[in-house]
Amino acid sequence: MNYAELFDLFHKSINRNPKMPDDLAQRFINFGIKRIEKRLTLDIQIKTQTVAAIADNTFPIPADVMSFVKIYDENGVIPRVSDQTTPGRGFYTSGNTITTIHDTAQITIEYYSTYTKSLPSNSTSTEFTDIDDLVLYAALIYAAEHFVDERLSNYTNTFETLIAEYDLAQRKKNFSGNLVIRNPYGDYF
């Protein structure tokens, strides 16, 4: 489903007469996307970007980062440290930059990104193709709250059910195909 189709389905689902302004509908959809970002992380959000240093061991953080999965360089994964006084390899964040405590020319950042917010009407993005029903119900919740619509509880229940289904599907995907071994003794040995 492209954005225009989602937008049209939203208008048909809310069924307001007279039709609500397009900018208000857009706002509800954007609020819905933000709600989903706060509640659910999916593989479709994972991005990888290699960045070069902008100063000594300082790298820009991409604008669409929600959270880091891992950061690595040519020598492997770089652990997060609390500050620059930690010896060895590591990184810490400050504002919109990442600073490594060891010398490296570039790093690769794997992260959960925000969903695309401003799409042209003919755009077909993974976000709306894979979770179009979730985006629709999240937007309908905001619209129902705004217009004091009696269908709010139905929209909320459907949204919560969808969140649970997507979360379960993601968990199954994360744990399928690979042997998961848990050390019963932890990291003590």
PDB file of N, CA, C and O in Angstrom, residues 82-155:
ATOM      1  N   SER A  82      31.380   4.773  29.335  1.00  0.00           N
ATOM      2  CA  SER A  82      30.709   5.912  29.968  1.00  0.00           C
ATOM      3  C   SER A  82      31.346   7.255  29.614  1.00  0.00           C
ATOM      4  O   SER A  82      30.657   8.253  29.500  1.00  0.00           O
ATOM      5  N   ASP A  83      32.665   7.262  29.450  1.00  0.00           N
ATOM      6  CA  ASP A  83      33.323   8.523  29.096  1.00  0.00           C
ATOM      7  C   ASP A  83      34.702   8.259  28.511  1.00  0.00           C
ATOM      8  O   ASP A  83      35.132   7.123  28.368  1.00  0.00           O
ATOM      9  N   GLN A  84      35.417   9.318  28.204  1.00  0.00           N
ATOM     10  CA  GLN A  84      36.704   9.201  27.524  1.00  0.00           C
ATOM     11  C   GLN A  84      37.839   8.716  28.399  1.00  0.00           C
ATOM     12  O   GLN A  84      38.923   8.445  27.915  1.00  0.00           O
ATOM     13  N   THR A  85      37.621   8.564  29.699  1.00  0.00           N
ATOM     14  CA  THR A  85      38.705   8.128  30.586  1.00  0.00           C
ATOM     15  C   THR A  85      38.863   6.612  30.617  1.00  0.00           C
ATOM     16  O   THR A  85      39.816   6.107  31.190  1.00  0.00           O
ATOM     17  N   THR A  86      37.924   5.882  29.997  1.00  0.00           N
ATOM     18  CA  THR A  86      38.008   4.421  29.960  1.00  0.00           C
ATOM     19  C   THR A  86      39.138   4.003  29.025  1.00  0.00           C
ATOM     20  O   THR A  86      39.201   4.463  27.889  1.00  0.00           O
ATOM     21  N   PRO A  87      40.055   3.146  29.469  1.00  0.00           N
ATOM     22  CA  PRO A  87      41.155   2.732  28.596  1.00  0.00           C
ATOM     23  C   PRO A  87      40.701   1.698  27.556  1.00  0.00           C
ATOM     24  O   PRO A  87      39.697   1.018  27.745  1.00  0.00           O
ATOM     25  N   GLY A  88      41.433   1.594  26.453  1.00  0.00           N
ATOM     26  CA  GLY A  88      41.156   0.579  25.430  1.00  0.00           C
ATOM     27  C   GLY A  88      40.243   1.084  24.331  1.00  0.00           C
ATOM     28  O   GLY A  88      40.254   2.257  23.982  1.00  0.00           O
ATOM     29  N   ARG A  89      39.447   0.158  23.793  1.00  0.00           N
ATOM     30  CA  ARG A  89      38.511   0.487  22.718  1.00  0.00           C
ATOM     31  C   ARG A  89      37.154   0.827  23.300  1.00  0.00           C
ATOM     32  O   ARG A  89      36.709   0.216  24.251  1.00  0.00           O
ATOM     33  N   GLY A  90      36.470   1.756  22.672  1.00  0.00           N
ATOM     34  CA  GLY A  90      35.123   2.081  23.109  1.00  0.00           C
ATOM     35  C   GLY A  90      34.626   3.348  22.447  1.00  0.00           C
ATOM     36  O   GLY A  90      35.365   4.053  21.758  1.00  0.00           O
ATOM     37  N   PHE A  91      33.331   3.624  22.643  1.00  0.00           N
ATOM     38  CA  PHE A  91      32.748   4.860  22.138  1.00  0.00           C
ATOM     39  C   PHE A  91      31.784   5.410  23.175  1.00  0.00           C
ATOM     40  O   PHE A  91      31.283   4.706  24.038  1.00  0.00           O
ATOM     41  N   TYR A  92      31.571   6.713  23.101  1.00  0.00           N
ATOM     42  CA  TYR A  92      30.534   7.357  23.897  1.00  0.00           C
ATOM     43  C   TYR A  92      29.873   8.406  23.022  1.00  0.00           C
ATOM     44  O   TYR A  92      30.423   8.812  21.990  1.00  0.00           O
ATOM     45  N   THR A  93      28.668   8.791  23.393  1.00  0.00           N
ATOM     46  CA  THR A  93      27.935   9.790  22.610  1.00  0.00           C
ATOM     47  C   THR A  93      27.857  11.088  23.381  1.00  0.00           C
ATOM     48  O   THR A  93      27.830  11.104  24.614  1.00  0.00           O
ATOM     49  N   SER A  94      27.821  12.162  22.616  1.00  0.00           N
ATOM     50  CA  SER A  94      27.671  13.493  23.187  1.00  0.00           C
ATOM     51  C   SER A  94      26.927  14.335  22.157  1.00  0.00           C
ATOM     52  O   SER A  94      27.449  14.567  21.059  1.00  0.00           O
ATOM     53  N   GLY A  95      25.721  14.736  22.501  1.00  0.00           N
ATOM     54  CA  GLY A  95      24.926  15.496  21.539  1.00  0.00           C
ATOM     55  C   GLY A  95      24.606  14.644  20.328  1.00  0.00           C
ATOM     56  O   GLY A  95      24.104  13.531  20.448  1.00  0.00           O
ATOM     57  N   ASN A  96      24.952  15.138  19.151  1.00  0.00           N
ATOM     58  CA  ASN A  96      24.677  14.385  17.925  1.00  0.00           C
ATOM     59  C   ASN A  96      25.946  13.800  17.321  1.00  0.00           C
ATOM     60  O   ASN A  96      26.048  13.646  16.111  1.00  0.00           O
ATOM     61  N   THR A  97      26.921  13.467  18.189  1.00  0.00           N
ATOM     62  CA  THR A  97      28.169  12.857  17.716  1.00  0.00           C
ATOM     63  C   THR A  97      28.526  11.622  18.536  1.00  0.00           C
ATOM     64  O   THR A  97      28.113  11.468  19.677  1.00  0.00           O
ATOM     65  N   ILE A  98      29.314  10.770  17.904  1.00  0.00           N
ATOM     66  CA  ILE A  98      29.895   9.601  18.548  1.00  0.00           C
ATOM     67  C   ILE A  98      31.395   9.848  18.601  1.00  0.00           C
ATOM     68  O   ILE A  98      31.988  10.260  17.597  1.00  0.00           O
ATOM     69  N   THR A  99      32.004   9.623  19.733  1.00  0.00           N
ATOM     70  CA  THR A  99      33.449   9.771  19.871  1.00  0.00           C
ATOM     71  C   THR A  99      34.033   8.433  20.280  1.00  0.00           C
ATOM     72  O   THR A  99      33.548   7.795  21.221  1.00  0.00           O
ATOM     73  N   THR A 100      35.056   8.000  19.547  1.00  0.00           N
ATOM     74  CA  THR A 100      35.747   6.767  19.922  1.00  0.00           C
ATOM     75  C   THR A 100      36.967   7.143  20.748  1.00  0.00           C
ATOM     76  O   THR A 100      37.576   8.185  20.541  1.00  0.00           O
ATOM     77  N   ILE A 101      37.329   6.277  21.689  1.00  0.00           N
ATOM     78  CA  ILE A 101      38.498   6.553  22.531  1.00  0.00           C
ATOM     79  C   ILE A 101      39.755   5.927  21.949  1.00  0.00           C
ATOM     80  O   ILE A 101      40.812   6.000  22.553  1.00  0.00           O
ATOM     81  N   HIS A 102      39.618   5.330  20.785  1.00  0.00           N
ATOM     82  CA  HIS A 102      40.770   4.783  20.065  1.00  0.00           C
ATOM     83  C   HIS A 102      40.753   5.391  18.661  1.00  0.00           C
ATOM     84  O   HIS A 102      39.744   5.919  18.202  1.00  0.00           O
ATOM     85  N   ASP A 103      41.879   5.354  17.993  1.00  0.00           N
ATOM     86  CA  ASP A 103      41.983   5.947  16.663  1.00  0.00           C
ATOM     87  C   ASP A 103      41.333   5.054  15.612  1.00  0.00           C
ATOM     88  O   ASP A 103      41.643   3.863  15.522  1.00  0.00           O
ATOM     89  N   THR A 104      40.458   5.638  14.821  1.00  0.00           N
ATOM     90  CA  THR A 104      39.853   4.957  13.687  1.00  0.00           C
ATOM     91  C   THR A 104      39.351   6.013  12.706  1.00  0.00           C
ATOM     92  O   THR A 104      38.905   7.087  13.126  1.00  0.00           O
ATOM     93  N   ALA A 105      39.468   5.733  11.418  1.00  0.00           N
ATOM     94  CA  ALA A 105      39.097   6.719  10.392  1.00  0.00           C
ATOM     95  C   ALA A 105      37.612   6.692  10.064  1.00  0.00           C
ATOM     96  O   ALA A 105      37.040   7.711   9.683  1.00  0.00           O
ATOM     97  N   GLN A 106      36.985   5.527  10.180  1.00  0.00           N
ATOM     98  CA  GLN A 106      35.550   5.434   9.908  1.00  0.00           C
ATOM     99  C   GLN A 106      34.934   4.335  10.755  1.00  0.00           C
ATOM    100  O   GLN A 106      35.611   3.417  11.185  1.00  0.00           O
ATOM    101  N   ILE A 107      33.644   4.480  11.004  1.00  0.00           N
ATOM    102  CA  ILE A 107      32.902   3.471  11.754  1.00  0.00           C
ATOM    103  C   ILE A 107      31.641   3.117  10.973  1.00  0.00           C
ATOM    104  O   ILE A 107      31.198   3.886  10.116  1.00  0.00           O
ATOM    105  N   THR A 108      31.093   1.961  11.279  1.00  0.00           N
ATOM    106  CA  THR A 108      29.817   1.556  10.704  1.00  0.00           C
ATOM    107  C   THR A 108      28.819   1.488  11.847  1.00  0.00           C
ATOM    108  O   THR A 108      29.085   0.868  12.882  1.00  0.00           O
ATOM    109  N   ILE A 109      27.695   2.150  11.641  1.00  0.00           N
ATOM    110  CA  ILE A 109      26.653   2.205  12.660  1.00  0.00           C
ATOM    111  C   ILE A 109      25.473   1.377  12.181  1.00  0.00           C
ATOM    112  O   ILE A 109      24.954   1.610  11.092  1.00  0.00           O
ATOM    113  N   GLU A 110      25.072   0.413  12.974  1.00  0.00           N
ATOM    114  CA  GLU A 110      23.843  -0.338  12.709  1.00  0.00           C
ATOM    115  C   GLU A 110      22.840   0.136  13.747  1.00  0.00           C
ATOM    116  O   GLU A 110      23.119   0.120  14.941  1.00  0.00           O
ATOM    117  N   TYR A 111      21.684   0.575  13.289  1.00  0.00           N
ATOM    118  CA  TYR A 111      20.745   1.208  14.208  1.00  0.00           C
ATOM    119  C   TYR A 111      19.293   1.018  13.783  1.00  0.00           C
ATOM    120  O   TYR A 111      19.004   0.684  12.643  1.00  0.00           O
ATOM    121  N   TYR A 112      18.390   1.235  14.759  1.00  0.00           N
ATOM    122  CA  TYR A 112      16.964   1.303  14.469  1.00  0.00           C
ATOM    123  C   TYR A 112      16.672   2.734  14.056  1.00  0.00           C
ATOM    124  O   TYR A 112      16.985   3.677  14.775  1.00  0.00           O
ATOM    125  N   SER A 113      16.067   2.878  12.880  1.00  0.00           N
ATOM    126  CA  SER A 113      15.762   4.211  12.363  1.00  0.00           C
ATOM    127  C   SER A 113      14.302   4.554  12.607  1.00  0.00           C
ATOM    128  O   SER A 113      13.467   3.682  12.831  1.00  0.00           O
ATOM    129  N   THR A 114      14.018   5.844  12.536  1.00  0.00           N
ATOM    130  CA  THR A 114      12.632   6.286  12.581  1.00  0.00           C
ATOM    131  C   THR A 114      11.963   5.902  11.274  1.00  0.00           C
ATOM    132  O   THR A 114      12.630   5.660  10.273  1.00  0.00           O
ATOM    133  N   TYR A 115      10.645   5.843  11.286  1.00  0.00           N
ATOM    134  CA  TYR A 115       9.922   5.590  10.046  1.00  0.00           C
ATOM    135  C   TYR A 115       9.935   6.852   9.208  1.00  0.00           C
ATOM    136  O   TYR A 115      10.053   7.959   9.725  1.00  0.00           O
ATOM    137  N   THR A 116       9.781   6.698   7.915  1.00  0.00           N
ATOM    138  CA  THR A 116       9.739   7.834   7.009  1.00  0.00           C
ATOM    139  C   THR A 116       8.510   8.670   7.331  1.00  0.00           C
ATOM    140  O   THR A 116       7.412   8.153   7.398  1.00  0.00           O
ATOM    141  N   LYS A 117       8.692   9.965   7.503  1.00  0.00           N
ATOM    142  CA  LYS A 117       7.582  10.816   7.904  1.00  0.00           C
ATOM    143  C   LYS A 117       6.930  11.533   6.723  1.00  0.00           C
ATOM    144  O   LYS A 117       5.742  11.654   6.643  1.00  0.00           O
ATOM    145  N   SER A 118       7.727  12.053   5.823  1.00  0.00           N
ATOM    146  CA  SER A 118       7.189  12.818   4.718  1.00  0.00           C
ATOM    147  C   SER A 118       7.411  12.052   3.434  1.00  0.00           C
ATOM    148  O   SER A 118       8.520  11.976   2.933  1.00  0.00           O
ATOM    149  N   LEU A 119       6.357  11.493   2.918  1.00  0.00           N
ATOM    150  CA  LEU A 119       6.453  10.704   1.702  1.00  0.00           C
ATOM    151  C   LEU A 119       5.608  11.342   0.615  1.00  0.00           C
ATOM    152  O   LEU A 119       4.527  11.847   0.894  1.00  0.00           O
ATOM    153  N   PRO A 120       6.083  11.313  -0.611  1.00  0.00           N
ATOM    154  CA  PRO A 120       5.225  11.773  -1.697  1.00  0.00           C
ATOM    155  C   PRO A 120       4.016  10.848  -1.818  1.00  0.00           C
ATOM    156  O   PRO A 120       4.063   9.691  -1.407  1.00  0.00           O
ATOM    157  N   SER A 121       2.936  11.350  -2.365  1.00  0.00           N
ATOM    158  CA  SER A 121       1.691  10.594  -2.379  1.00  0.00           C
ATOM    159  C   SER A 121       1.775   9.293  -3.164  1.00  0.00           C
ATOM    160  O   SER A 121       1.016   8.374  -2.914  1.00  0.00           O
ATOM    161  N   ASN A 122       2.715   9.174  -4.096  1.00  0.00           N
ATOM    162  CA  ASN A 122       2.822   7.941  -4.866  1.00  0.00           C
ATOM    163  C   ASN A 122       3.901   7.006  -4.319  1.00  0.00           C
ATOM    164  O   ASN A 122       4.219   6.003  -4.921  1.00  0.00           O
ATOM    165  N   SER A 123       4.462   7.348  -3.163  1.00  0.00           N
ATOM    166  CA  SER A 123       5.550   6.565  -2.587  1.00  0.00           C
ATOM    167  C   SER A 123       5.039   5.234  -2.051  1.00  0.00           C
ATOM    168  O   SER A 123       3.984   5.153  -1.444  1.00  0.00           O
ATOM    169  N   THR A 124       5.797   4.196  -2.282  1.00  0.00           N
ATOM    170  CA  THR A 124       5.551   2.903  -1.660  1.00  0.00           C
ATOM    171  C   THR A 124       6.787   2.581  -0.849  1.00  0.00           C
ATOM    172  O   THR A 124       7.832   2.301  -1.401  1.00  0.00           O
ATOM    173  N   SER A 125       6.674   2.684   0.459  1.00  0.00           N
ATOM    174  CA  SER A 125       7.827   2.405   1.306  1.00  0.00           C
ATOM    175  C   SER A 125       7.569   1.137   2.103  1.00  0.00           C
ATOM    176  O   SER A 125       6.435   0.730   2.313  1.00  0.00           O
ATOM    177  N   THR A 126       8.646   0.527   2.552  1.00  0.00           N
ATOM    178  CA  THR A 126       8.543  -0.699   3.336  1.00  0.00           C
ATOM    179  C   THR A 126       7.681  -0.483   4.573  1.00  0.00           C
ATOM    180  O   THR A 126       6.895  -1.338   4.946  1.00  0.00           O
ATOM    181  N   GLU A 127       7.809   0.679   5.188  1.00  0.00           N
ATOM    182  CA  GLU A 127       7.060   0.943   6.410  1.00  0.00           C
ATOM    183  C   GLU A 127       5.563   0.779   6.192  1.00  0.00           C
ATOM    184  O   GLU A 127       4.866   0.172   6.983  1.00  0.00           O
ATOM    185  N   PHE A 128       5.046   1.326   5.097  1.00  0.00           N
ATOM    186  CA  PHE A 128       3.608   1.279   4.875  1.00  0.00           C
ATOM    187  C   PHE A 128       3.164  -0.003   4.207  1.00  0.00           C
ATOM    188  O   PHE A 128       2.022  -0.391   4.319  1.00  0.00           O
ATOM    189  N   THR A 129       4.047  -0.672   3.510  1.00  0.00           N
ATOM    190  CA  THR A 129       3.702  -1.950   2.896  1.00  0.00           C
ATOM    191  C   THR A 129       3.593  -3.025   3.971  1.00  0.00           C
ATOM    192  O   THR A 129       2.669  -3.825   3.964  1.00  0.00           O
ATOM    193  N   ASP A 130       4.501  -3.031   4.924  1.00  0.00           N
ATOM    194  CA  ASP A 130       4.554  -4.083   5.937  1.00  0.00           C
ATOM    195  C   ASP A 130       3.644  -3.832   7.136  1.00  0.00           C
ATOM    196  O   ASP A 130       3.176  -4.778   7.759  1.00  0.00           O
ATOM    197  N   ILE A 131       3.417  -2.588   7.487  1.00  0.00           N
ATOM    198  CA  ILE A 131       2.633  -2.303   8.696  1.00  0.00           C
ATOM    199  C   ILE A 131       1.524  -1.300   8.423  1.00  0.00           C
ATOM    200  O   ILE A 131       1.173  -0.503   9.287  1.00  0.00           O
ATOM    201  N   ASP A 132       0.941  -1.341   7.249  1.00  0.00           N
ATOM    202  CA  ASP A 132      -0.087  -0.366   6.895  1.00  0.00           C
ATOM    203  C   ASP A 132      -1.283  -0.418   7.837  1.00  0.00           C
ATOM    204  O   ASP A 132      -1.826   0.620   8.211  1.00  0.00           O
ATOM    205  N   ASP A 133      -1.681  -1.608   8.271  1.00  0.00           N
ATOM    206  CA  ASP A 133      -2.810  -1.703   9.194  1.00  0.00           C
ATOM    207  C   ASP A 133      -2.481  -1.078  10.546  1.00  0.00           C
ATOM    208  O   ASP A 133      -3.316  -0.405  11.152  1.00  0.00           O
ATOM    209  N   LEU A 134      -1.261  -1.242  10.992  1.00  0.00           N
ATOM    210  CA  LEU A 134      -0.835  -0.654  12.257  1.00  0.00           C
ATOM    211  C   LEU A 134      -0.824   0.870  12.182  1.00  0.00           C
ATOM    212  O   LEU A 134      -1.314   1.553  13.090  1.00  0.00           O
ATOM    213  N   VAL A 135      -0.299   1.413  11.102  1.00  0.00           N
ATOM    214  CA  VAL A 135      -0.286   2.864  10.909  1.00  0.00           C
ATOM    215  C   VAL A 135      -1.714   3.396  10.847  1.00  0.00           C
ATOM    216  O   VAL A 135      -2.043   4.419  11.454  1.00  0.00           O
ATOM    217  N   LEU A 136      -2.581   2.690  10.132  1.00  0.00           N
ATOM    218  CA  LEU A 136      -3.980   3.120  10.005  1.00  0.00           C
ATOM    219  C   LEU A 136      -4.646   3.207  11.375  1.00  0.00           C
ATOM    220  O   LEU A 136      -5.241   4.235  11.718  1.00  0.00           O
ATOM    221  N   TYR A 137      -4.550   2.161  12.182  1.00  0.00           N
ATOM    222  CA  TYR A 137      -5.234   2.170  13.476  1.00  0.00           C
ATOM    223  C   TYR A 137      -4.599   3.141  14.463  1.00  0.00           C
ATOM    224  O   TYR A 137      -5.308   3.740  15.282  1.00  0.00           O
ATOM    225  N   ALA A 138      -3.307   3.331  14.391  1.00  0.00           N
ATOM    226  CA  ALA A 138      -2.673   4.340  15.256  1.00  0.00           C
ATOM    227  C   ALA A 138      -3.199   5.726  14.906  1.00  0.00           C
ATOM    228  O   ALA A 138      -3.497   6.529  15.800  1.00  0.00           O
ATOM    229  N   ALA A 139      -3.341   6.016  13.618  1.00  0.00           N
ATOM    230  CA  ALA A 139      -3.883   7.314  13.186  1.00  0.00           C
ATOM    231  C   ALA A 139      -5.352   7.448  13.570  1.00  0.00           C
ATOM    232  O   ALA A 139      -5.802   8.528  13.992  1.00  0.00           O
ATOM    233  N   LEU A 140      -6.118   6.365  13.429  1.00  0.00           N
ATOM    234  CA  LEU A 140      -7.539   6.406  13.791  1.00  0.00           C
ATOM    235  C   LEU A 140      -7.740   6.690  15.278  1.00  0.00           C
ATOM    236  O   LEU A 140      -8.698   7.363  15.671  1.00  0.00           O
ATOM    237  N   ILE A 141      -6.834   6.193  16.119  1.00  0.00           N
ATOM    238  CA  ILE A 141      -6.921   6.475  17.552  1.00  0.00           C
ATOM    239  C   ILE A 141      -6.817   7.976  17.797  1.00  0.00           C
ATOM    240  O   ILE A 141      -7.618   8.563  18.527  1.00  0.00           O
ATOM    241  N   TYR A 142      -5.829   8.623  17.172  1.00  0.00           N
ATOM    242  CA  TYR A 142      -5.674  10.069  17.353  1.00  0.00           C
ATOM    243  C   TYR A 142      -6.880  10.821  16.822  1.00  0.00           C
ATOM    244  O   TYR A 142      -7.353  11.783  17.440  1.00  0.00           O
ATOM    245  N   ALA A 143      -7.402  10.400  15.682  1.00  0.00           N
ATOM    246  CA  ALA A 143      -8.577  11.068  15.114  1.00  0.00           C
ATOM    247  C   ALA A 143      -9.793  10.888  16.020  1.00  0.00           C
ATOM    248  O   ALA A 143     -10.549  11.842  16.250  1.00  0.00           O
ATOM    249  N   ALA A 144      -9.976   9.676  16.547  1.00  0.00           N
ATOM    250  CA  ALA A 144     -11.118   9.415  17.427  1.00  0.00           C
ATOM    251  C   ALA A 144     -11.011  10.217  18.724  1.00  0.00           C
ATOM    252  O   ALA A 144     -12.027  10.701  19.245  1.00  0.00           O
ATOM    253  N   GLU A 145      -9.794  10.376  19.244  1.00  0.00           N
ATOM    254  CA  GLU A 145      -9.609  11.211  20.441  1.00  0.00           C
ATOM    255  C   GLU A 145      -9.934  12.666  20.124  1.00  0.00           C
ATOM    256  O   GLU A 145     -10.583  13.354  20.917  1.00  0.00           O
ATOM    257  N   HIS A 146      -9.491  13.131  18.965  1.00  0.00           N
ATOM    258  CA  HIS A 146      -9.710  14.524  18.573  1.00  0.00           C
ATOM    259  C   HIS A 146     -11.198  14.831  18.392  1.00  0.00           C
ATOM    260  O   HIS A 146     -11.680  15.861  18.839  1.00  0.00           O
ATOM    261  N   PHE A 147     -11.910  13.930  17.726  1.00  0.00           N
ATOM    262  CA  PHE A 147     -13.319  14.163  17.411  1.00  0.00           C
ATOM    263  C   PHE A 147     -14.267  13.561  18.457  1.00  0.00           C
ATOM    264  O   PHE A 147     -15.473  13.583  18.265  1.00  0.00           O
ATOM    265  N   VAL A 148     -13.740  13.050  19.560  1.00  0.00           N
ATOM    266  CA  VAL A 148     -14.518  12.390  20.607  1.00  0.00           C
ATOM    267  C   VAL A 148     -15.451  11.362  19.953  1.00  0.00           C
ATOM    268  O   VAL A 148     -16.670  11.408  20.090  1.00  0.00           O
ATOM    269  N   ASP A 149     -14.844  10.435  19.258  1.00  0.00           N
ATOM    270  CA  ASP A 149     -15.562   9.411  18.499  1.00  0.00           C
ATOM    271  C   ASP A 149     -15.779   8.193  19.385  1.00  0.00           C
ATOM    272  O   ASP A 149     -14.872   7.741  20.083  1.00  0.00           O
ATOM    273  N   GLU A 150     -16.981   7.644  19.346  1.00  0.00           N
ATOM    274  CA  GLU A 150     -17.319   6.486  20.181  1.00  0.00           C
ATOM    275  C   GLU A 150     -16.574   5.220  19.771  1.00  0.00           C
ATOM    276  O   GLU A 150     -16.565   4.232  20.500  1.00  0.00           O
ATOM    277  N   ARG A 151     -15.935   5.222  18.606  1.00  0.00           N
ATOM    278  CA  ARG A 151     -15.198   4.046  18.143  1.00  0.00           C
ATOM    279  C   ARG A 151     -13.770   3.979  18.699  1.00  0.00           C
ATOM    280  O   ARG A 151     -13.012   3.073  18.368  1.00  0.00           O
ATOM    281  N   LEU A 152     -13.414   4.916  19.557  1.00  0.00           N
ATOM    282  CA  LEU A 152     -12.057   4.967  20.114  1.00  0.00           C
ATOM    283  C   LEU A 152     -11.650   3.646  20.753  1.00  0.00           C
ATOM    284  O   LEU A 152     -10.549   3.153  20.507  1.00  0.00           O
ATOM    285  N   SER A 153     -12.509   3.050  21.569  1.00  0.00           N
ATOM    286  CA  SER A 153     -12.130   1.801  22.236  1.00  0.00           C
ATOM    287  C   SER A 153     -11.927   0.673  21.223  1.00  0.00           C
ATOM    288  O   SER A 153     -11.032  -0.152  21.392  1.00  0.00           O
ATOM    289  N   ASN A 154     -12.729   0.638  20.165  1.00  0.00           N
ATOM    290  CA  ASN A 154     -12.532  -0.379  19.118  1.00  0.00           C
ATOM    291  C   ASN A 154     -11.195  -0.186  18.417  1.00  0.00           C
ATOM    292  O   ASN A 154     -10.468  -1.159  18.173  1.00  0.00           O
ATOM    293  N   TYR A 155     -10.873   1.054  18.070  1.00  0.00           N
ATOM    294  CA  TYR A 155      -9.598   1.337  17.405  1.00  0.00           C
ATOM    295  C   TYR A 155      -8.434   0.978  18.321  1.00  0.00           C
ATOM    296  O   TYR A 155      -7.438   0.395  17.895  1.00  0.00           O
TER     297      TYR A 155
END
